[in-house]
Coordinates of C-alpha atoms in Angstrom, one line a residue:
M91 CA 129.2 -108.6 5.5
T92 CA 127.5 -110.3 2.5
Q93 CA 124.5 -112.6 2.4
E94 CA 126.9 -115.5 1.8
D95 CA 128.4 -114.7 5.2
V96 CA 125.0 -114.8 6.8
R97 CA 124.3 -118.2 5.2
Q98 CA 127.6 -119.7 6.3
R99 CA 127.5 -118.2 9.8
K100 CA 124.3 -117.9 11.8
I101 CA 124.3 -114.1 12.3
R102 CA 122.0 -112.8 14.9
L103 CA 120.0 -109.6 14.6
G104 CA 121.0 -108.4 18.0
D105 CA 124.7 -108.6 17.1
L106 CA 124.1 -106.7 13.9
L107 CA 122.2 -103.9 15.6
I108 CA 125.0 -103.5 18.2
Q109 CA 127.6 -103.6 15.5
A110 CA 125.7 -100.9 13.6
G111 CA 125.5 -98.8 16.8
L112 CA 121.7 -98.7 16.8
I113 CA 121.2 -100.2 20.3
S114 CA 123.3 -100.8 23.4
D115 CA 124.0 -104.2 25.0
A116 CA 121.7 -103.2 27.9
Q117 CA 118.9 -102.4 25.4
L118 CA 119.5 -105.7 23.7
Q119 CA 119.1 -107.6 27.0
L120 CA 115.8 -105.7 27.7
A121 CA 114.6 -106.5 24.2
L122 CA 115.4 -110.2 24.6
Q123 CA 113.5 -110.4 27.9
E124 CA 110.5 -108.6 26.3
Q125 CA 110.7 -110.9 23.3
K126 CA 110.6 -114.0 25.6
R127 CA 107.5 -112.6 27.2
T128 CA 105.6 -111.6 24.0
G129 CA 106.9 -114.2 21.5
S130 CA 107.4 -111.5 18.9
K131 CA 110.4 -111.2 16.6
L132 CA 113.3 -109.3 18.0
G133 CA 113.2 -106.7 15.2
R134 CA 109.6 -105.9 16.0
T135 CA 110.3 -105.9 19.8
V136 CA 113.1 -103.2 19.5
I137 CA 110.9 -101.1 17.3
D138 CA 107.9 -101.4 19.7
L139 CA 110.2 -100.5 22.7
G140 CA 111.2 -97.4 20.8
F141 CA 114.9 -98.3 20.8
V142 CA 115.1 -97.8 17.0
G143 CA 112.8 -96.7 14.2
E144 CA 111.6 -99.2 11.6
V145 CA 113.1 -97.4 8.6
R146 CA 116.5 -97.0 10.4
L147 CA 116.5 -100.7 11.4
L148 CA 115.7 -101.9 7.9
T149 CA 118.2 -99.5 6.3
A150 CA 120.9 -100.8 8.7
L151 CA 120.0 -104.4 7.8
S152 CA 120.3 -103.5 4.1
E153 CA 123.7 -101.9 4.6
Q154 CA 125.1 -104.6 6.8
L155 CA 123.9 -107.5 4.7
Q156 CA 124.5 -105.7 1.4
I157 CA 121.0 -106.4 0.2
P158 CA 118.4 -103.9 -1.2
F159 CA 115.8 -102.2 1.0
I160 CA 112.6 -101.9 -1.1
E161 CA 109.5 -99.8 -0.5
L162 CA 106.7 -102.0 -1.8
K163 CA 104.2 -99.3 -2.4
H164 CA 106.5 -97.9 -5.2
F165 CA 107.5 -101.3 -6.5
K166 CA 106.1 -102.5 -9.8
F167 CA 105.8 -106.3 -9.8
D168 CA 104.2 -109.2 -11.8
S169 CA 101.2 -110.7 -10.0
Q170 CA 101.7 -114.1 -11.7
L171 CA 105.4 -114.2 -10.6
V172 CA 104.3 -113.3 -7.0
Q173 CA 101.8 -116.1 -7.1
S174 CA 104.4 -118.7 -8.1
L175 CA 105.0 -119.0 -4.3
P176 CA 102.0 -120.5 -2.5
E177 CA 100.1 -118.1 -0.4
A178 CA 100.4 -120.2 2.8
V179 CA 104.2 -120.1 2.5
A180 CA 104.3 -116.4 1.7
R181 CA 102.3 -115.6 4.8
R182 CA 104.1 -118.1 7.0
F183 CA 107.5 -116.7 6.3
R184 CA 106.5 -113.1 5.6
V185 CA 108.0 -113.2 2.2
M186 CA 107.0 -112.2 -1.4
V187 CA 108.6 -112.9 -4.8
L188 CA 109.4 -109.5 -6.4
S189 CA 111.3 -110.1 -9.7
R190 CA 113.7 -112.2 -11.6
E191 CA 117.3 -111.4 -10.9
G192 CA 120.2 -113.0 -12.9
G193 CA 118.8 -116.5 -13.2
G194 CA 117.3 -116.4 -9.7
L195 CA 114.5 -114.6 -7.9
L196 CA 114.5 -111.4 -5.8
V197 CA 112.4 -112.1 -2.7
G198 CA 111.2 -109.4 -0.3
M199 CA 111.5 -110.6 3.4
A200 CA 110.4 -109.0 6.6
D201 CA 113.3 -111.0 8.3
P202 CA 116.2 -111.5 5.8
L203 CA 118.1 -113.3 8.6
D204 CA 115.7 -116.2 8.6
L205 CA 117.9 -118.9 7.1
F206 CA 115.3 -121.6 7.4
A207 CA 112.9 -119.5 5.3
L208 CA 115.6 -118.9 2.7
D209 CA 116.4 -122.6 2.4
E210 CA 112.7 -123.5 2.2
L211 CA 112.1 -120.9 -0.5
E212 CA 114.9 -122.3 -2.6
R213 CA 113.6 -125.8 -2.2
L214 CA 110.1 -124.8 -3.3
L215 CA 111.1 -122.4 -6.1
K216 CA 114.0 -124.5 -7.3
V217 CA 116.1 -121.4 -8.0
R218 CA 118.7 -119.3 -6.2
V219 CA 116.9 -116.7 -3.9
Q220 CA 118.3 -113.2 -3.4
P221 CA 116.7 -111.6 -0.4
A222 CA 115.6 -107.9 -0.1
V223 CA 114.4 -106.3 3.1
V224 CA 110.8 -104.8 3.2
R225 CA 108.5 -103.4 5.8
E226 CA 106.4 -106.1 7.4
A227 CA 103.1 -104.0 7.4
E228 CA 103.6 -103.2 3.7
L229 CA 104.3 -106.8 2.9
L230 CA 101.2 -108.1 4.6
A231 CA 99.0 -105.4 2.9
T232 CA 100.5 -106.3 -0.5
L233 CA 99.9 -110.0 0.0
D234 CA 96.2 -109.3 0.6
L235 CA 96.1 -107.4 -2.7
V236 CA 97.9 -110.0 -4.8
Y237 CA 96.6 -113.3 -3.4
R238 CA 93.0 -112.8 -4.3
R239 CA 90.5 -115.6 -4.2
T240 CA 89.5 -115.6 -8.0
S241 CA 91.3 -118.8 -8.9
E242 CA 90.0 -120.5 -5.7
I243 CA 86.5 -119.3 -6.6
A244 CA 86.8 -120.8 -10.1
S245 CA 88.2 -124.1 -8.7
I246 CA 85.4 -124.5 -6.2
A247 CA 82.8 -123.5 -8.8
G248 CA 84.1 -126.4 -11.0
E249 CA 83.9 -128.8 -8.1
L250 CA 80.3 -127.7 -7.4
E251 CA 79.4 -128.0 -11.1
G252 CA 80.6 -131.6 -10.9
E253 CA 78.1 -132.3 -8.1
L254 CA 75.3 -130.9 -10.2
Q255 CA 75.7 -133.2 -13.2
D256 CA 72.6 -134.9 -14.6
S257 CA 72.5 -137.4 -11.8
D258 CA 69.6 -137.8 -9.4
F259 CA 69.9 -135.1 -6.7
D260 CA 67.7 -132.9 -4.6
L261 CA 68.7 -129.3 -5.1
S262 CA 66.9 -128.1 -1.9
K263 CA 69.0 -130.6 0.1
L264 CA 72.2 -129.4 -1.5
G265 CA 71.3 -125.8 -0.6
A266 CA 70.5 -126.8 3.0
D267 CA 73.5 -128.9 3.5
N268 CA 75.1 -127.7 6.7
N269 CA 78.4 -129.5 6.0
S270 CA 81.1 -126.8 6.0
D271 CA 83.1 -128.8 3.5
A272 CA 80.3 -128.8 0.9
P273 CA 81.4 -127.0 -2.3
V274 CA 78.4 -124.5 -2.1
V275 CA 79.4 -123.5 1.4
R276 CA 83.1 -123.2 0.6
L277 CA 82.3 -121.2 -2.6
L278 CA 80.2 -118.7 -0.6
Q279 CA 82.8 -118.5 2.1
T280 CA 85.5 -117.8 -0.4
L281 CA 83.3 -115.2 -2.2
F282 CA 82.8 -113.3 1.1
E283 CA 86.4 -113.5 2.0
D284 CA 87.5 -112.1 -1.3
A285 CA 84.9 -109.3 -1.1
V286 CA 86.0 -108.3 2.4
Q287 CA 89.7 -108.4 1.3
M288 CA 88.9 -106.1 -1.6
K289 CA 86.6 -103.9 0.5
A290 CA 83.7 -104.4 -1.8
S291 CA 80.3 -102.9 -0.9
D292 CA 78.2 -105.3 -2.9
I293 CA 78.3 -108.8 -4.5
H294 CA 76.2 -109.5 -7.6
I295 CA 75.4 -113.0 -8.7
E296 CA 73.9 -112.9 -12.2
P297 CA 72.9 -116.0 -14.3
D298 CA 73.3 -115.5 -18.0
E299 CA 73.0 -117.7 -21.0
G300 CA 75.7 -120.4 -20.6
V301 CA 77.6 -118.5 -17.8
V302 CA 77.2 -117.0 -14.4
R303 CA 78.7 -113.6 -13.6
I304 CA 79.9 -112.7 -10.2
R305 CA 80.6 -109.0 -9.8
Q306 CA 81.9 -106.9 -6.9
R307 CA 81.4 -103.2 -6.5
I308 CA 84.7 -101.8 -5.4
D309 CA 84.9 -98.0 -4.9
G310 CA 81.6 -97.6 -6.7
V311 CA 82.7 -99.6 -9.8
L312 CA 81.8 -103.2 -10.7
N313 CA 84.6 -105.8 -11.2
E314 CA 83.5 -109.0 -13.0
Q315 CA 84.4 -112.6 -12.9
V316 CA 82.7 -114.9 -15.5
M317 CA 82.4 -118.6 -14.9
K318 CA 81.1 -121.2 -17.3
E319 CA 79.5 -123.3 -14.6
R320 CA 76.1 -121.7 -15.1
R321 CA 74.3 -124.4 -13.0
I322 CA 76.0 -123.3 -9.8
A323 CA 73.9 -120.2 -9.7
S324 CA 70.8 -122.1 -8.6
A325 CA 72.7 -123.8 -5.8
L326 CA 74.1 -120.4 -4.6
V327 CA 70.7 -118.8 -4.7
M328 CA 69.1 -121.7 -2.8
R329 CA 71.8 -121.5 -0.1
L330 CA 71.5 -117.7 0.2
K331 CA 67.7 -117.9 0.5
I332 CA 68.0 -120.4 3.3
M333 CA 70.6 -118.2 5.1
S334 CA 68.3 -115.2 4.7
G335 CA 65.1 -116.9 5.8
L336 CA 63.4 -116.5 2.4
D337 CA 61.0 -118.8 0.6
I338 CA 63.1 -121.3 -1.4
S339 CA 60.0 -122.5 -3.4
E340 CA 59.2 -119.0 -4.7
K341 CA 61.2 -118.1 -7.8
R342 CA 58.7 -115.9 -9.6
L343 CA 58.7 -112.9 -7.3
P344 CA 61.4 -110.7 -5.9
Q345 CA 62.4 -111.3 -2.2
D346 CA 64.4 -109.4 0.4
G347 CA 66.2 -110.7 3.5
R348 CA 69.3 -110.4 5.5
F349 CA 71.8 -112.4 7.6
N350 CA 75.0 -111.9 9.6
I351 CA 78.3 -113.6 8.8
R352 CA 81.8 -113.4 10.4
V353 CA 84.6 -113.2 7.8
K354 CA 88.3 -112.6 8.7
Q355 CA 87.5 -111.0 12.0
H356 CA 84.8 -108.8 10.5
N357 CA 81.2 -109.0 11.5
I358 CA 79.3 -108.5 8.2
D359 CA 75.6 -107.7 8.0
V360 CA 74.5 -108.9 4.5
R361 CA 71.3 -107.5 2.9
V362 CA 70.0 -109.9 0.2
S363 CA 67.8 -109.0 -2.7
T364 CA 66.6 -111.6 -5.2
M365 CA 64.9 -110.9 -8.5
P366 CA 63.7 -113.3 -11.3
V367 CA 65.5 -112.7 -14.6
Q368 CA 65.5 -114.5 -17.9
F369 CA 68.0 -117.2 -17.0
G370 CA 67.1 -117.8 -13.3
E371 CA 67.3 -115.5 -10.3
S372 CA 69.7 -112.6 -9.8
V373 CA 71.0 -111.9 -6.3
V374 CA 72.5 -108.7 -5.0
M375 CA 74.1 -108.6 -1.6
R376 CA 75.0 -105.4 0.2
L377 CA 77.8 -105.8 2.7
L378 CA 77.8 -103.7 5.8
D379 CA 80.9 -104.1 8.0
Q380 CA 79.6 -103.8 11.6
S381 CA 83.1 -104.3 13.0
S382 CA 84.4 -100.9 11.9
G383 CA 81.5 -99.1 13.7
V384 CA 80.0 -95.8 12.6
A385 CA 82.2 -93.4 10.7
S386 CA 82.8 -90.0 12.3
L387 CA 82.0 -86.7 10.8
D388 CA 85.7 -85.8 11.0
A389 CA 86.5 -88.7 8.7
S390 CA 83.8 -87.8 6.1
G391 CA 86.0 -85.5 4.1
M392 CA 83.7 -82.5 4.6
P393 CA 85.6 -79.2 4.4
A394 CA 86.4 -77.8 7.8
D395 CA 84.3 -74.6 7.6
M396 CA 81.3 -76.6 6.3
L397 CA 81.8 -79.2 9.1
V398 CA 81.5 -76.4 11.7
R399 CA 78.2 -75.2 10.1
F400 CA 76.8 -78.7 9.9
R401 CA 77.6 -79.4 13.5
R402 CA 75.9 -76.2 14.5
L403 CA 72.8 -77.2 12.6
L404 CA 72.7 -80.6 14.4
Q405 CA 72.8 -78.8 17.8
R406 CA 69.6 -76.8 17.0
P407 CA 66.6 -78.0 19.2
Y408 CA 64.1 -78.3 16.3
G409 CA 63.8 -78.1 12.5
L410 CA 64.4 -80.3 9.6
V411 CA 67.8 -81.1 8.2
L412 CA 67.9 -83.0 4.9
V413 CA 70.8 -85.0 3.4
T414 CA 70.3 -85.6 -0.3
G415 CA 72.0 -87.4 -3.2
P416 CA 71.5 -90.5 -5.4
T417 CA 71.6 -94.1 -4.1
G418 CA 75.0 -95.0 -2.8
S419 CA 76.2 -91.5 -2.2
G420 CA 76.8 -92.0 1.5
K421 CA 73.7 -90.2 2.9
T422 CA 73.0 -92.7 5.6
T423 CA 76.6 -92.8 6.6
T424 CA 76.6 -89.0 7.1
L425 CA 73.4 -89.1 9.1
Y426 CA 74.7 -91.9 11.4
A427 CA 77.9 -90.0 12.0
G428 CA 75.8 -87.0 13.1
L429 CA 73.6 -89.2 15.3
A430 CA 76.7 -90.7 16.9
E431 CA 77.7 -87.2 18.0
L432 CA 74.2 -86.4 19.2
N433 CA 73.8 -89.7 21.1
S434 CA 73.8 -88.9 24.9
P435 CA 71.8 -89.9 28.0
E436 CA 70.1 -86.5 27.9
K437 CA 68.5 -87.0 24.5
K438 CA 65.9 -89.5 23.3
I439 CA 66.6 -90.5 19.7
I440 CA 64.2 -92.6 17.5
T441 CA 65.0 -93.7 14.0
V442 CA 62.5 -95.0 11.4
E443 CA 64.4 -97.0 8.7
D444 CA 64.1 -99.5 5.9
P445 CA 66.2 -101.3 6.7
V446 CA 68.1 -100.6 9.9
E447 CA 71.7 -100.5 8.6
Y448 CA 73.9 -99.8 11.7
R449 CA 73.0 -100.6 15.3
L450 CA 73.7 -97.9 17.8
P451 CA 73.3 -98.2 21.6
R452 CA 70.7 -96.0 23.4
I453 CA 69.0 -95.2 20.1
N454 CA 65.5 -96.7 19.5
Q455 CA 65.7 -98.0 15.9
V456 CA 62.5 -99.2 14.1
Q457 CA 62.4 -101.0 10.8
V458 CA 59.4 -100.5 8.6
N459 CA 57.5 -103.6 7.4
A460 CA 55.1 -103.1 4.4
K461 CA 53.7 -106.7 4.9
I462 CA 52.0 -105.7 8.2
D463 CA 51.4 -102.0 7.1
L464 CA 54.2 -100.7 9.4
S465 CA 54.9 -97.8 7.1
F466 CA 57.2 -94.8 7.6
A467 CA 54.1 -92.6 8.3
R468 CA 52.6 -95.0 10.8
V469 CA 55.9 -95.5 12.7
L470 CA 56.6 -91.8 12.6
R471 CA 53.2 -91.0 14.2
A472 CA 53.9 -93.5 17.0
A473 CA 57.4 -92.2 17.5
L474 CA 56.2 -88.7 18.1
R475 CA 54.1 -90.1 21.0
Q476 CA 57.3 -91.6 22.5
D477 CA 58.6 -88.1 23.7
P478 CA 61.7 -88.0 21.4
D479 CA 64.1 -85.1 21.1
I480 CA 65.6 -86.2 17.8
V481 CA 63.9 -88.3 15.0
L482 CA 65.7 -89.8 12.0
V483 CA 63.4 -90.7 9.1
G484 CA 65.3 -93.0 6.7
E485 CA 63.7 -91.4 3.6
M486 CA 61.0 -88.9 2.8
R487 CA 59.1 -91.2 0.4
D488 CA 55.6 -89.8 0.1
Q489 CA 53.5 -86.8 1.0
E490 CA 52.2 -88.2 4.3
T491 CA 55.7 -89.0 5.6
A492 CA 57.0 -85.6 4.5
E493 CA 54.1 -83.7 6.2
I494 CA 54.4 -85.6 9.5
G495 CA 58.2 -85.0 9.5
L496 CA 57.7 -81.3 8.7
R497 CA 55.1 -80.9 11.5
A498 CA 57.3 -82.7 13.9
A499 CA 60.1 -80.3 13.1
L500 CA 57.8 -77.4 14.0
T501 CA 56.7 -78.9 17.3
G502 CA 60.1 -79.0 19.1
H503 CA 61.8 -81.9 17.4
L504 CA 65.1 -82.1 15.4
V505 CA 64.2 -84.2 12.4
L506 CA 66.9 -85.7 10.2
S507 CA 66.1 -87.4 6.9
T508 CA 67.2 -88.2 3.4
L509 CA 65.8 -87.4 0.0
H510 CA 66.8 -88.7 -3.5
T511 CA 67.6 -85.5 -5.4
N512 CA 70.6 -84.3 -7.5
D513 CA 71.5 -81.3 -5.5
A514 CA 70.6 -79.0 -2.6
L515 CA 68.8 -76.4 -4.7
T516 CA 66.1 -78.9 -5.9
S517 CA 65.5 -80.6 -2.6
A518 CA 63.2 -78.0 -0.9
M519 CA 61.0 -77.7 -4.0
R520 CA 60.9 -81.5 -4.2
L521 CA 59.1 -81.6 -0.9
V522 CA 56.6 -79.1 -2.3
D523 CA 56.2 -81.3 -5.5
M524 CA 55.5 -84.3 -3.2
G525 CA 52.4 -82.4 -1.9
A526 CA 53.8 -80.7 1.2
E527 CA 52.4 -77.2 1.8
P528 CA 55.0 -74.5 0.7
F529 CA 54.5 -72.5 4.0
L530 CA 55.2 -75.7 6.0
V531 CA 58.4 -76.4 4.1
A532 CA 59.5 -72.8 4.4
T533 CA 58.9 -72.7 8.2
A534 CA 60.3 -76.2 9.1
L535 CA 63.4 -76.6 6.8
N536 CA 66.7 -75.5 8.4
A537 CA 69.2 -76.8 5.8
V538 CA 69.9 -79.2 3.0
L539 CA 73.2 -81.1 2.7
A540 CA 73.8 -82.6 -0.8
Q541 CA 76.6 -85.1 -1.3
R542 CA 78.4 -87.4 -3.7
L543 CA 81.3 -89.8 -3.5
V544 CA 84.3 -89.4 -5.7
R545 CA 87.2 -91.8 -6.1
R546 CA 90.6 -90.9 -4.7
V547 CA 93.6 -91.0 -7.0
C548 CA 95.9 -93.9 -6.1
E549 CA 98.9 -92.5 -4.3
N550 CA 101.1 -95.3 -5.5
C551 CA 100.7 -94.6 -9.3
M552 CA 99.8 -90.9 -9.2
E553 CA 101.1 -88.8 -12.1
E554 CA 100.7 -85.4 -13.6
H555 CA 97.8 -84.9 -15.9
A556 CA 96.8 -82.0 -18.3
P557 CA 93.1 -81.7 -18.9
E558 CA 91.7 -81.3 -22.5
P559 CA 91.3 -77.6 -23.5
R560 CA 87.5 -77.7 -23.5
Q561 CA 87.6 -79.4 -20.0
L562 CA 90.0 -76.8 -18.7
A563 CA 87.8 -74.0 -20.0
W564 CA 84.8 -75.5 -18.2
L565 CA 86.9 -75.9 -15.0
E566 CA 88.0 -72.3 -15.2
G567 CA 84.4 -71.2 -15.5
L568 CA 83.6 -73.1 -12.4
Y569 CA 86.7 -71.8 -10.5
G570 CA 86.1 -68.2 -11.6
S571 CA 89.7 -67.5 -12.7
S572 CA 92.5 -69.0 -14.8
L573 CA 93.9 -72.4 -13.9
S574 CA 97.0 -72.0 -16.0
G575 CA 100.0 -73.5 -14.3
R576 CA 97.9 -75.4 -11.8
S577 CA 98.6 -79.2 -11.7
F578 CA 96.1 -82.0 -11.8
K579 CA 96.7 -85.7 -10.9
R580 CA 95.5 -89.0 -12.2
G581 CA 96.5 -92.7 -11.5
S582 CA 98.3 -94.6 -14.3
G583 CA 97.1 -98.0 -12.7
C584 CA 99.1 -100.4 -10.6
H585 CA 98.8 -103.5 -8.5
Q586 CA 97.6 -101.6 -5.4
C587 CA 94.6 -100.1 -7.2
H588 CA 94.0 -103.1 -9.5
N589 CA 94.9 -101.0 -12.5
T590 CA 92.0 -98.6 -12.0
G591 CA 94.1 -95.5 -11.0
Y592 CA 91.9 -95.0 -7.9
Q593 CA 91.9 -96.3 -4.4
G594 CA 89.2 -95.4 -1.9
R595 CA 86.5 -92.7 -2.0
L596 CA 85.7 -89.5 -0.2
G597 CA 82.6 -87.2 0.0
V598 CA 82.0 -83.9 -1.8
Y599 CA 79.4 -81.7 -0.3
E600 CA 77.2 -78.6 -0.7
L601 CA 75.4 -77.1 2.3
L602 CA 72.5 -74.8 1.8
E603 CA 71.2 -73.0 4.9
M604 CA 67.8 -71.3 4.7
D605 CA 67.8 -67.5 4.8
E606 CA 65.0 -64.9 4.5
A607 CA 65.2 -64.7 0.7
M608 CA 65.0 -68.4 0.3
I609 CA 62.2 -68.8 2.8
A610 CA 60.2 -66.1 1.0
A611 CA 60.6 -67.8 -2.3
L612 CA 59.5 -71.1 -0.8
R613 CA 56.3 -69.5 0.6
R614 CA 55.5 -68.2 -2.9
N615 CA 56.2 -71.6 -4.4
D616 CA 58.8 -69.9 -6.7
P617 CA 61.4 -72.5 -7.8
Q618 CA 63.3 -69.9 -9.9
G619 CA 63.4 -67.3 -7.2
F620 CA 64.5 -70.0 -4.7
A621 CA 67.4 -71.1 -6.9
E622 CA 68.5 -67.4 -7.4
A623 CA 68.3 -66.7 -3.7
A624 CA 70.3 -69.8 -2.9
Q625 CA 73.0 -69.0 -5.5
A626 CA 73.3 -65.5 -4.0
S627 CA 73.9 -66.9 -0.5
P628 CA 77.5 -66.1 0.6
N629 CA 78.1 -69.5 2.1
Y630 CA 76.8 -71.6 -0.8
R631 CA 79.3 -73.5 -3.0
P632 CA 78.1 -76.1 -5.5
L633 CA 79.1 -79.7 -5.4
A634 CA 81.3 -79.4 -8.5
A635 CA 83.3 -76.6 -6.8
C636 CA 84.0 -78.8 -3.8
A637 CA 85.1 -81.6 -6.1
L638 CA 87.4 -79.2 -8.0
D639 CA 89.0 -78.2 -4.7
Y640 CA 90.0 -81.8 -4.2
A641 CA 91.3 -82.1 -7.8
L642 CA 93.4 -79.0 -7.3
A643 CA 94.8 -80.6 -4.1
G644 CA 95.7 -83.8 -6.1
V645 CA 93.2 -85.9 -4.2
T646 CA 90.9 -86.8 -7.1
S647 CA 91.0 -86.5 -10.9
V648 CA 89.4 -84.1 -13.4
A649 CA 87.3 -87.0 -14.7
E650 CA 85.7 -87.4 -11.2
V651 CA 85.0 -83.7 -11.0
L652 CA 83.2 -83.8 -14.4
K653 CA 81.1 -86.7 -13.2
V654 CA 79.8 -84.8 -10.2
C655 CA 78.1 -82.0 -12.2
A656 CA 74.9 -83.4 -13.8
T657 CA 74.6 -80.3 -16.1
L658 CA 77.7 -81.1 -18.1
T659 CA 77.3 -81.6 -21.8
D660 CA 78.4 -84.8 -23.5
E661 CA 81.0 -82.8 -25.3
V662 CA 82.7 -81.7 -22.1
L663 CA 82.6 -85.2 -20.7
A664 CA 84.0 -86.7 -23.8

């Protein structure tokens, strides 16, 4: 049966499935009854009922209709060609333009038997359409990747610039306009929708000379869109200040605020930071998706043996556990994952944070406020009078906070906190450098977990990669033996990873548990002795070694491993 037969005669999916021997007539009748109840497509219904697997059904459709079955995750396509079909039509009919085929277009369809969709596509595209069958879930995910909001953002920005011409207007009124059709409102809405779609962690709005730059941090790397409508920056900043409850008249000083917004079924907590720069005010927004909840320790990427040890540390009744790393390395995420496991009716948990990032039930969360002298130290003192079992201190920032936290760890409390250091070895001595007594650190500190985030190699465009000889020599020194014959991966760049070669991130970790030799070195305030004792510990493995394990498993690239180690020379990194 050819596609021409389908066009001439209205072939039904149920008849095709029976003809292919995939389902019985009784199963078809059951599926039709269920379809009438749910309103789903028949193909989806027979799959959900377990009568036939999705791949088997799509393969049978491909064979019966003599059309290709295409796995989209392995398909290389032209984004401009895909966007020749309006997004609304593509989503309505579950279709996507794939390639040019013999004077016509090859179009991926979740339902190639939808004759109305085929006719409508040919009317819109004005060419002959050749259908191909694709998985519906893959199709929808690919549509999200291809139909980004960049052109829409540019269009609305131009419209907003038109409203900001040298005519008489009140900028504060424009920023406060609650009309949802106002260009400034639509531009912000589109910015947030694009950021959520791309899983961005931050949005940067930066006015420059003659342009405004909008950048999104995706998997730790900034992606930029430059717009010539520089005047829109002031309207965007004004609107964001109003939404965040900031002072719209103050443009000379930095300000911080936050607001909540719902975007595409996601509840997003937005932390806003403004800063005066040469050509106006720069705004950075950190996006925290509250809909996804708190990540679990199992999903952190921590090696299984280390995860067992870390969980054992969290079950201790007292002592200090530090999580360290640079800004954006996932420290707070790890601590919240640990708190979620500790959270039970039997335990009183108090957190002291700046700001409170995730809201957890049953946990008493306090946000510090410098304006009213509600500092970490002051809240921590009050928290210890609230009879807690577990205390989380958002960050050890100063001597007073560090000493109170250490003394709390000695008086029957489990204290969790973060510290900005490069690795686990330097963290304990950092507390001493902050002014804490060495004997206090040695007695109270249980362990230090250091972490980084590395990017995952995109599975869609993954390929073999041979490191440079000098890089391989360094990796072999780290591994302790020859890596000859071992394979490494990298991404060549494709539509799914936006030509970066990476998609998503995972954590790399080193866990340092205190032993007698390390405690003795801490008491003596001996940094060199502490480092030697730590490196001699049988359970200690450095961050770079953990990253190398992922590279050998093909999860990340050699370049990401080399980034992790702060002691690499420029020659190795070149």
